[in-house]
Amino acid sequence: MALIKLVLIFALSWLMATATMAVRDTIMYAKPGYNLEVQLNNEGGGGLGDCWKALFELKSYTNEIVLFFLNGEGYIGIDCCKSIRVITHQCWPSMFTSLGFTAKEGDILQGYCDAPPAVTPPMSMQSKA
């Protein structure tokens, strides 16, 4: 009886371990940015060269980004947002940490740059207000 319980415990443990590993691998490869072969071969945009170029461009916009976080009202330019979009959509978002930004700050920058531009009311509406 003890041998049957031992075999059952080992079988159950093995099944749980393989199922967990299979799900983990599926989730990891389903996320964008994990297709390393495509990125290294510069296929489909967002190649390794583009990622490093965007990172170095973003480094030149560090003052603009720091003011954005300090004031909360700062403006991030179009070129800076282009670099942020390349890093967040086509590269590894963790590249922000190499410039000293946290993952949360990277998410904030991505949200700011991905947001649609604010629509201003037509001139006739502005004059009435």
Short mmCIF file of N, CA and C in Angstrom, two decimals:
data_model
loop_
_atom_site.label_atom_id
_atom_site.label_comp_id
_atom_site.label_asym_id
_atom_site.label_seq_id
_atom_site.Cartn_x
_atom_site.Cartn_y
_atom_site.Cartn_z
N MET A 1 0.82 -1.19 0.00
CA MET A 1 0.00 0.00 0.00
C MET A 1 0.87 1.26 0.00
N ALA A 2 1.94 1.25 0.79
CA ALA A 2 2.84 2.40 0.85
C ALA A 2 3.53 2.62 -0.49
N LEU A 3 3.86 1.53 -1.18
CA LEU A 3 4.52 1.63 -2.47
C LEU A 3 3.58 2.27 -3.50
N ILE A 4 2.31 1.94 -3.46
CA ILE A 4 1.33 2.52 -4.38
C ILE A 4 1.19 4.02 -4.13
N LYS A 5 1.16 4.42 -2.87
CA LYS A 5 1.06 5.85 -2.53
C LYS A 5 2.30 6.59 -3.00
N LEU A 6 3.47 5.98 -2.83
CA LEU A 6 4.73 6.61 -3.25
C LEU A 6 4.76 6.79 -4.76
N VAL A 7 4.37 5.76 -5.50
CA VAL A 7 4.33 5.85 -6.96
C VAL A 7 3.31 6.91 -7.39
N LEU A 8 2.17 6.95 -6.74
CA LEU A 8 1.15 7.93 -7.06
C LEU A 8 1.64 9.36 -6.81
N ILE A 9 2.34 9.57 -5.72
CA ILE A 9 2.88 10.90 -5.40
C ILE A 9 3.92 11.31 -6.44
N PHE A 10 4.83 10.40 -6.82
CA PHE A 10 5.83 10.72 -7.83
C PHE A 10 5.18 11.00 -9.19
N ALA A 11 4.18 10.22 -9.55
CA ALA A 11 3.50 10.43 -10.83
C ALA A 11 2.78 11.78 -10.85
N LEU A 12 2.11 12.09 -9.77
CA LEU A 12 1.41 13.37 -9.67
C LEU A 12 2.38 14.54 -9.71
N SER A 13 3.49 14.41 -9.01
CA SER A 13 4.52 15.47 -9.02
C SER A 13 5.09 15.67 -10.42
N TRP A 14 5.34 14.56 -11.11
CA TRP A 14 5.89 14.65 -12.46
C TRP A 14 4.89 15.33 -13.40
N LEU A 15 3.63 14.96 -13.31
CA LEU A 15 2.60 15.58 -14.15
C LEU A 15 2.47 17.08 -13.89
N MET A 16 2.50 17.46 -12.63
CA MET A 16 2.40 18.89 -12.29
C MET A 16 3.60 19.66 -12.81
N ALA A 17 4.79 19.08 -12.68
CA ALA A 17 6.00 19.76 -13.13
C ALA A 17 5.99 19.93 -14.65
N THR A 18 5.64 18.90 -15.39
CA THR A 18 5.63 19.02 -16.85
C THR A 18 4.54 19.96 -17.33
N ALA A 19 3.39 19.95 -16.69
CA ALA A 19 2.31 20.86 -17.08
C ALA A 19 2.70 22.31 -16.81
N THR A 20 3.33 22.55 -15.68
CA THR A 20 3.76 23.90 -15.34
C THR A 20 4.80 24.40 -16.33
N MET A 21 5.76 23.55 -16.67
CA MET A 21 6.80 23.95 -17.62
C MET A 21 6.22 24.21 -19.00
N ALA A 22 5.27 23.40 -19.43
CA ALA A 22 4.66 23.58 -20.74
C ALA A 22 3.89 24.89 -20.81
N VAL A 23 3.14 25.21 -19.77
CA VAL A 23 2.38 26.46 -19.75
C VAL A 23 3.33 27.65 -19.70
N ARG A 24 4.38 27.56 -18.89
CA ARG A 24 5.34 28.65 -18.79
C ARG A 24 6.00 28.92 -20.13
N ASP A 25 6.41 27.87 -20.83
CA ASP A 25 7.05 28.05 -22.13
C ASP A 25 6.09 28.64 -23.14
N THR A 26 4.85 28.22 -23.11
CA THR A 26 3.85 28.76 -24.04
C THR A 26 3.61 30.23 -23.78
N ILE A 27 3.48 30.61 -22.53
CA ILE A 27 3.25 32.01 -22.19
C ILE A 27 4.46 32.86 -22.57
N MET A 28 5.67 32.36 -22.30
CA MET A 28 6.87 33.14 -22.58
C MET A 28 7.00 33.43 -24.07
N TYR A 29 6.74 32.44 -24.92
CA TYR A 29 6.91 32.65 -26.34
C TYR A 29 5.72 33.35 -26.98
N ALA A 30 4.61 33.44 -26.29
CA ALA A 30 3.45 34.13 -26.82
C ALA A 30 3.56 35.64 -26.64
N LYS A 31 4.42 36.09 -25.72
CA LYS A 31 4.56 37.52 -25.47
C LYS A 31 5.33 38.17 -26.61
N PRO A 32 4.96 39.40 -26.99
CA PRO A 32 5.74 40.10 -28.00
C PRO A 32 7.13 40.42 -27.46
N GLY A 33 8.10 40.38 -28.35
CA GLY A 33 9.46 40.70 -27.95
C GLY A 33 10.28 39.50 -27.59
N TYR A 34 9.71 38.29 -27.66
CA TYR A 34 10.48 37.11 -27.31
C TYR A 34 10.93 36.32 -28.53
N ASN A 35 10.65 36.80 -29.72
CA ASN A 35 11.11 36.12 -30.91
C ASN A 35 12.51 36.61 -31.21
N LEU A 36 13.47 36.01 -30.56
CA LEU A 36 14.85 36.47 -30.62
C LEU A 36 15.43 36.34 -32.01
N GLU A 37 15.11 35.27 -32.71
CA GLU A 37 15.67 35.05 -34.04
C GLU A 37 15.26 36.17 -35.00
N VAL A 38 14.00 36.55 -34.96
CA VAL A 38 13.52 37.62 -35.84
C VAL A 38 14.20 38.93 -35.50
N GLN A 39 14.37 39.21 -34.21
CA GLN A 39 14.99 40.47 -33.81
C GLN A 39 16.46 40.52 -34.19
N LEU A 40 17.17 39.42 -34.01
CA LEU A 40 18.60 39.42 -34.32
C LEU A 40 18.86 39.48 -35.82
N ASN A 41 17.96 38.91 -36.61
CA ASN A 41 18.12 38.93 -38.06
C ASN A 41 17.55 40.18 -38.70
N ASN A 42 17.01 41.08 -37.89
CA ASN A 42 16.44 42.34 -38.36
C ASN A 42 15.30 42.10 -39.34
N GLU A 43 14.49 41.07 -39.08
CA GLU A 43 13.34 40.78 -39.92
C GLU A 43 12.10 41.41 -39.31
N GLY A 44 11.28 41.99 -40.13
CA GLY A 44 10.01 42.52 -39.66
C GLY A 44 10.15 43.76 -38.80
N GLY A 45 11.23 44.50 -38.94
CA GLY A 45 11.42 45.71 -38.15
C GLY A 45 11.80 45.39 -36.72
N GLY A 46 12.30 46.35 -36.03
CA GLY A 46 12.66 46.15 -34.63
C GLY A 46 13.86 45.25 -34.45
N GLY A 47 14.79 45.28 -35.40
CA GLY A 47 15.99 44.48 -35.27
C GLY A 47 16.86 45.01 -34.16
N LEU A 48 17.90 44.26 -33.88
CA LEU A 48 18.80 44.64 -32.80
C LEU A 48 19.42 46.01 -33.04
N GLY A 49 19.75 46.30 -34.29
CA GLY A 49 20.31 47.61 -34.62
C GLY A 49 19.34 48.74 -34.34
N ASP A 50 18.07 48.52 -34.71
CA ASP A 50 17.04 49.53 -34.46
C ASP A 50 16.84 49.76 -32.96
N CYS A 51 16.93 48.67 -32.20
CA CYS A 51 16.76 48.78 -30.74
C CYS A 51 17.87 49.62 -30.12
N TRP A 52 19.11 49.33 -30.50
CA TRP A 52 20.23 50.09 -29.94
C TRP A 52 20.19 51.54 -30.40
N LYS A 53 19.80 51.77 -31.65
CA LYS A 53 19.70 53.15 -32.15
C LYS A 53 18.65 53.93 -31.35
N ALA A 54 17.50 53.30 -31.12
CA ALA A 54 16.45 53.96 -30.34
C ALA A 54 16.90 54.22 -28.92
N LEU A 55 17.66 53.29 -28.35
CA LEU A 55 18.15 53.47 -26.98
C LEU A 55 19.11 54.65 -26.90
N PHE A 56 20.02 54.76 -27.87
CA PHE A 56 20.95 55.88 -27.85
C PHE A 56 20.25 57.21 -28.13
N GLU A 57 19.25 57.19 -28.99
CA GLU A 57 18.47 58.41 -29.21
C GLU A 57 17.73 58.81 -27.94
N LEU A 58 17.17 57.82 -27.26
CA LEU A 58 16.43 58.08 -26.03
C LEU A 58 17.36 58.65 -24.96
N LYS A 59 18.60 58.23 -24.98
CA LYS A 59 19.57 58.75 -24.01
C LYS A 59 19.74 60.26 -24.18
N SER A 60 19.63 60.75 -25.41
CA SER A 60 19.77 62.19 -25.62
C SER A 60 18.53 62.96 -25.18
N TYR A 61 17.42 62.26 -24.94
CA TYR A 61 16.19 62.91 -24.48
C TYR A 61 15.98 62.74 -22.98
N THR A 62 16.99 62.32 -22.25
CA THR A 62 16.84 62.05 -20.83
C THR A 62 16.38 63.28 -20.05
N ASN A 63 16.93 64.45 -20.35
CA ASN A 63 16.51 65.67 -19.64
C ASN A 63 15.02 65.95 -19.84
N GLU A 64 14.56 65.76 -21.05
CA GLU A 64 13.15 65.98 -21.37
C GLU A 64 12.26 65.02 -20.56
N ILE A 65 12.70 63.77 -20.45
CA ILE A 65 11.92 62.76 -19.72
C ILE A 65 11.94 63.03 -18.22
N VAL A 66 13.10 63.42 -17.70
CA VAL A 66 13.19 63.72 -16.26
C VAL A 66 12.29 64.90 -15.91
N LEU A 67 12.27 65.94 -16.74
CA LEU A 67 11.38 67.08 -16.50
C LEU A 67 9.91 66.65 -16.57
N PHE A 68 9.61 65.72 -17.46
CA PHE A 68 8.24 65.20 -17.56
C PHE A 68 7.82 64.56 -16.25
N PHE A 69 8.71 63.78 -15.63
CA PHE A 69 8.35 63.13 -14.38
C PHE A 69 8.38 64.09 -13.19
N LEU A 70 9.26 65.07 -13.21
CA LEU A 70 9.34 66.02 -12.09
C LEU A 70 8.15 66.98 -12.08
N ASN A 71 7.83 67.56 -13.22
CA ASN A 71 6.76 68.56 -13.30
C ASN A 71 5.39 67.93 -13.45
N GLY A 72 5.34 66.80 -14.10
CA GLY A 72 4.05 66.18 -14.37
C GLY A 72 3.30 66.86 -15.49
N GLU A 73 3.82 67.94 -15.98
CA GLU A 73 3.17 68.69 -17.06
C GLU A 73 4.06 68.81 -18.28
N GLY A 74 5.20 68.19 -18.22
CA GLY A 74 6.17 68.33 -19.30
C GLY A 74 5.66 67.78 -20.61
N TYR A 75 6.32 68.17 -21.66
CA TYR A 75 5.96 67.73 -22.99
C TYR A 75 7.08 66.87 -23.53
N ILE A 76 6.74 65.69 -24.00
CA ILE A 76 7.73 64.81 -24.62
C ILE A 76 7.55 64.94 -26.12
N GLY A 77 8.62 65.27 -26.81
CA GLY A 77 8.56 65.52 -28.24
C GLY A 77 8.28 64.27 -29.07
N ILE A 78 8.00 64.51 -30.34
CA ILE A 78 7.65 63.43 -31.26
C ILE A 78 8.82 62.47 -31.45
N ASP A 79 10.03 62.99 -31.62
CA ASP A 79 11.19 62.12 -31.83
C ASP A 79 11.46 61.25 -30.61
N CYS A 80 11.29 61.83 -29.44
CA CYS A 80 11.47 61.07 -28.20
C CYS A 80 10.44 59.95 -28.12
N CYS A 81 9.20 60.26 -28.46
CA CYS A 81 8.14 59.24 -28.44
C CYS A 81 8.39 58.15 -29.47
N LYS A 82 8.97 58.51 -30.61
CA LYS A 82 9.30 57.49 -31.61
C LYS A 82 10.28 56.48 -31.03
N SER A 83 11.29 56.98 -30.33
CA SER A 83 12.27 56.08 -29.71
C SER A 83 11.61 55.22 -28.63
N ILE A 84 10.73 55.82 -27.86
CA ILE A 84 10.03 55.06 -26.80
C ILE A 84 9.17 53.97 -27.42
N ARG A 85 8.48 54.30 -28.52
CA ARG A 85 7.63 53.30 -29.18
C ARG A 85 8.45 52.15 -29.74
N VAL A 86 9.61 52.45 -30.33
CA VAL A 86 10.45 51.38 -30.87
C VAL A 86 10.87 50.45 -29.75
N ILE A 87 11.30 51.01 -28.63
CA ILE A 87 11.77 50.18 -27.52
C ILE A 87 10.63 49.36 -26.94
N THR A 88 9.47 49.96 -26.72
CA THR A 88 8.39 49.24 -26.05
C THR A 88 7.66 48.26 -26.96
N HIS A 89 7.60 48.54 -28.26
CA HIS A 89 6.82 47.68 -29.15
C HIS A 89 7.68 46.68 -29.93
N GLN A 90 8.91 47.03 -30.24
CA GLN A 90 9.71 46.18 -31.11
C GLN A 90 10.94 45.59 -30.43
N CYS A 91 11.24 46.05 -29.23
CA CYS A 91 12.43 45.58 -28.54
C CYS A 91 12.03 45.03 -27.18
N TRP A 92 12.97 45.07 -26.26
CA TRP A 92 12.71 44.62 -24.90
C TRP A 92 12.43 45.84 -24.04
N PRO A 93 11.24 45.96 -23.48
CA PRO A 93 10.92 47.12 -22.64
C PRO A 93 11.87 47.28 -21.45
N SER A 94 12.53 46.20 -21.06
CA SER A 94 13.47 46.30 -19.94
C SER A 94 14.71 47.10 -20.30
N MET A 95 14.84 47.51 -21.57
CA MET A 95 15.99 48.33 -21.97
C MET A 95 15.96 49.69 -21.27
N PHE A 96 14.78 50.11 -20.80
CA PHE A 96 14.69 51.38 -20.08
C PHE A 96 15.55 51.38 -18.82
N THR A 97 15.70 50.22 -18.21
CA THR A 97 16.48 50.16 -16.97
C THR A 97 17.94 50.49 -17.20
N SER A 98 18.44 50.30 -18.42
CA SER A 98 19.83 50.64 -18.68
C SER A 98 20.06 52.15 -18.65
N LEU A 99 18.97 52.93 -18.75
CA LEU A 99 19.08 54.39 -18.64
C LEU A 99 18.70 54.89 -17.26
N GLY A 100 18.36 53.96 -16.36
CA GLY A 100 18.04 54.34 -14.99
C GLY A 100 16.56 54.52 -14.72
N PHE A 101 15.71 54.17 -15.67
CA PHE A 101 14.27 54.28 -15.46
C PHE A 101 13.73 52.94 -14.96
N THR A 102 12.72 53.00 -14.12
CA THR A 102 12.11 51.78 -13.61
C THR A 102 11.10 51.25 -14.63
N ALA A 103 10.63 50.03 -14.41
CA ALA A 103 9.63 49.44 -15.30
C ALA A 103 8.33 50.26 -15.26
N LYS A 104 7.98 50.77 -14.09
CA LYS A 104 6.77 51.58 -13.96
C LYS A 104 6.90 52.87 -14.77
N GLU A 105 8.06 53.50 -14.70
CA GLU A 105 8.28 54.72 -15.49
C GLU A 105 8.24 54.41 -16.98
N GLY A 106 8.77 53.26 -17.37
CA GLY A 106 8.68 52.84 -18.76
C GLY A 106 7.25 52.67 -19.21
N ASP A 107 6.41 52.11 -18.34
CA ASP A 107 4.99 51.95 -18.66
C ASP A 107 4.30 53.31 -18.79
N ILE A 108 4.68 54.25 -17.93
CA ILE A 108 4.09 55.60 -18.00
C ILE A 108 4.48 56.27 -19.32
N LEU A 109 5.75 56.14 -19.69
CA LEU A 109 6.21 56.73 -20.95
C LEU A 109 5.49 56.09 -22.14
N GLN A 110 5.34 54.78 -22.10
CA GLN A 110 4.64 54.09 -23.18
C GLN A 110 3.19 54.56 -23.27
N GLY A 111 2.53 54.70 -22.12
CA GLY A 111 1.15 55.17 -22.12
C GLY A 111 1.03 56.59 -22.66
N TYR A 112 1.99 57.45 -22.31
CA TYR A 112 1.96 58.83 -22.79
C TYR A 112 2.14 58.87 -24.31
N CYS A 113 3.11 58.11 -24.80
CA CYS A 113 3.41 58.16 -26.23
C CYS A 113 2.40 57.40 -27.09
N ASP A 114 1.73 56.40 -26.52
CA ASP A 114 0.74 55.64 -27.27
C ASP A 114 -0.64 56.29 -27.25
N ALA A 115 -0.83 57.25 -26.37
CA ALA A 115 -2.14 57.92 -26.26
C ALA A 115 -2.41 58.72 -27.53
N PRO A 116 -3.66 58.73 -27.98
CA PRO A 116 -3.98 59.55 -29.15
C PRO A 116 -3.82 61.03 -28.80
N PRO A 117 -3.49 61.85 -29.78
CA PRO A 117 -3.32 63.27 -29.49
C PRO A 117 -4.63 63.88 -29.02
N ALA A 118 -4.50 64.84 -28.14
CA ALA A 118 -5.69 65.53 -27.61
C ALA A 118 -6.36 66.30 -28.73
N VAL A 119 -7.65 66.19 -28.80
CA VAL A 119 -8.41 66.87 -29.85
C VAL A 119 -8.84 68.23 -29.30
N THR A 120 -8.50 69.28 -30.03
CA THR A 120 -8.91 70.61 -29.62
C THR A 120 -10.27 70.91 -30.26
N PRO A 121 -11.13 71.60 -29.56
CA PRO A 121 -12.44 71.92 -30.14
C PRO A 121 -12.28 72.86 -31.32
N PRO A 122 -13.24 72.85 -32.25
CA PRO A 122 -13.17 73.77 -33.39
C PRO A 122 -13.16 75.22 -32.92
N MET A 123 -12.70 76.11 -33.77
CA MET A 123 -12.58 77.53 -33.41
C MET A 123 -13.93 78.11 -33.01
N SER A 124 -15.01 77.69 -33.65
CA SER A 124 -16.33 78.24 -33.31
C SER A 124 -16.73 77.88 -31.88
N MET A 125 -16.33 76.71 -31.41
CA MET A 125 -16.64 76.29 -30.05
C MET A 125 -15.77 77.05 -29.04
N GLN A 126 -14.53 77.35 -29.41
CA GLN A 126 -13.63 78.05 -28.50
C GLN A 126 -14.08 79.49 -28.28
N SER A 127 -14.60 80.13 -29.31
CA SER A 127 -14.99 81.54 -29.18
C SER A 127 -16.25 81.71 -28.32
N LYS A 128 -17.13 80.70 -28.28
CA LYS A 128 -18.34 80.78 -27.47
C LYS A 128 -18.06 80.58 -25.99
N ALA A 129 -17.01 79.84 -25.68
CA ALA A 129 -16.74 79.51 -24.28
C ALA A 129 -16.12 80.63 -23.54
#
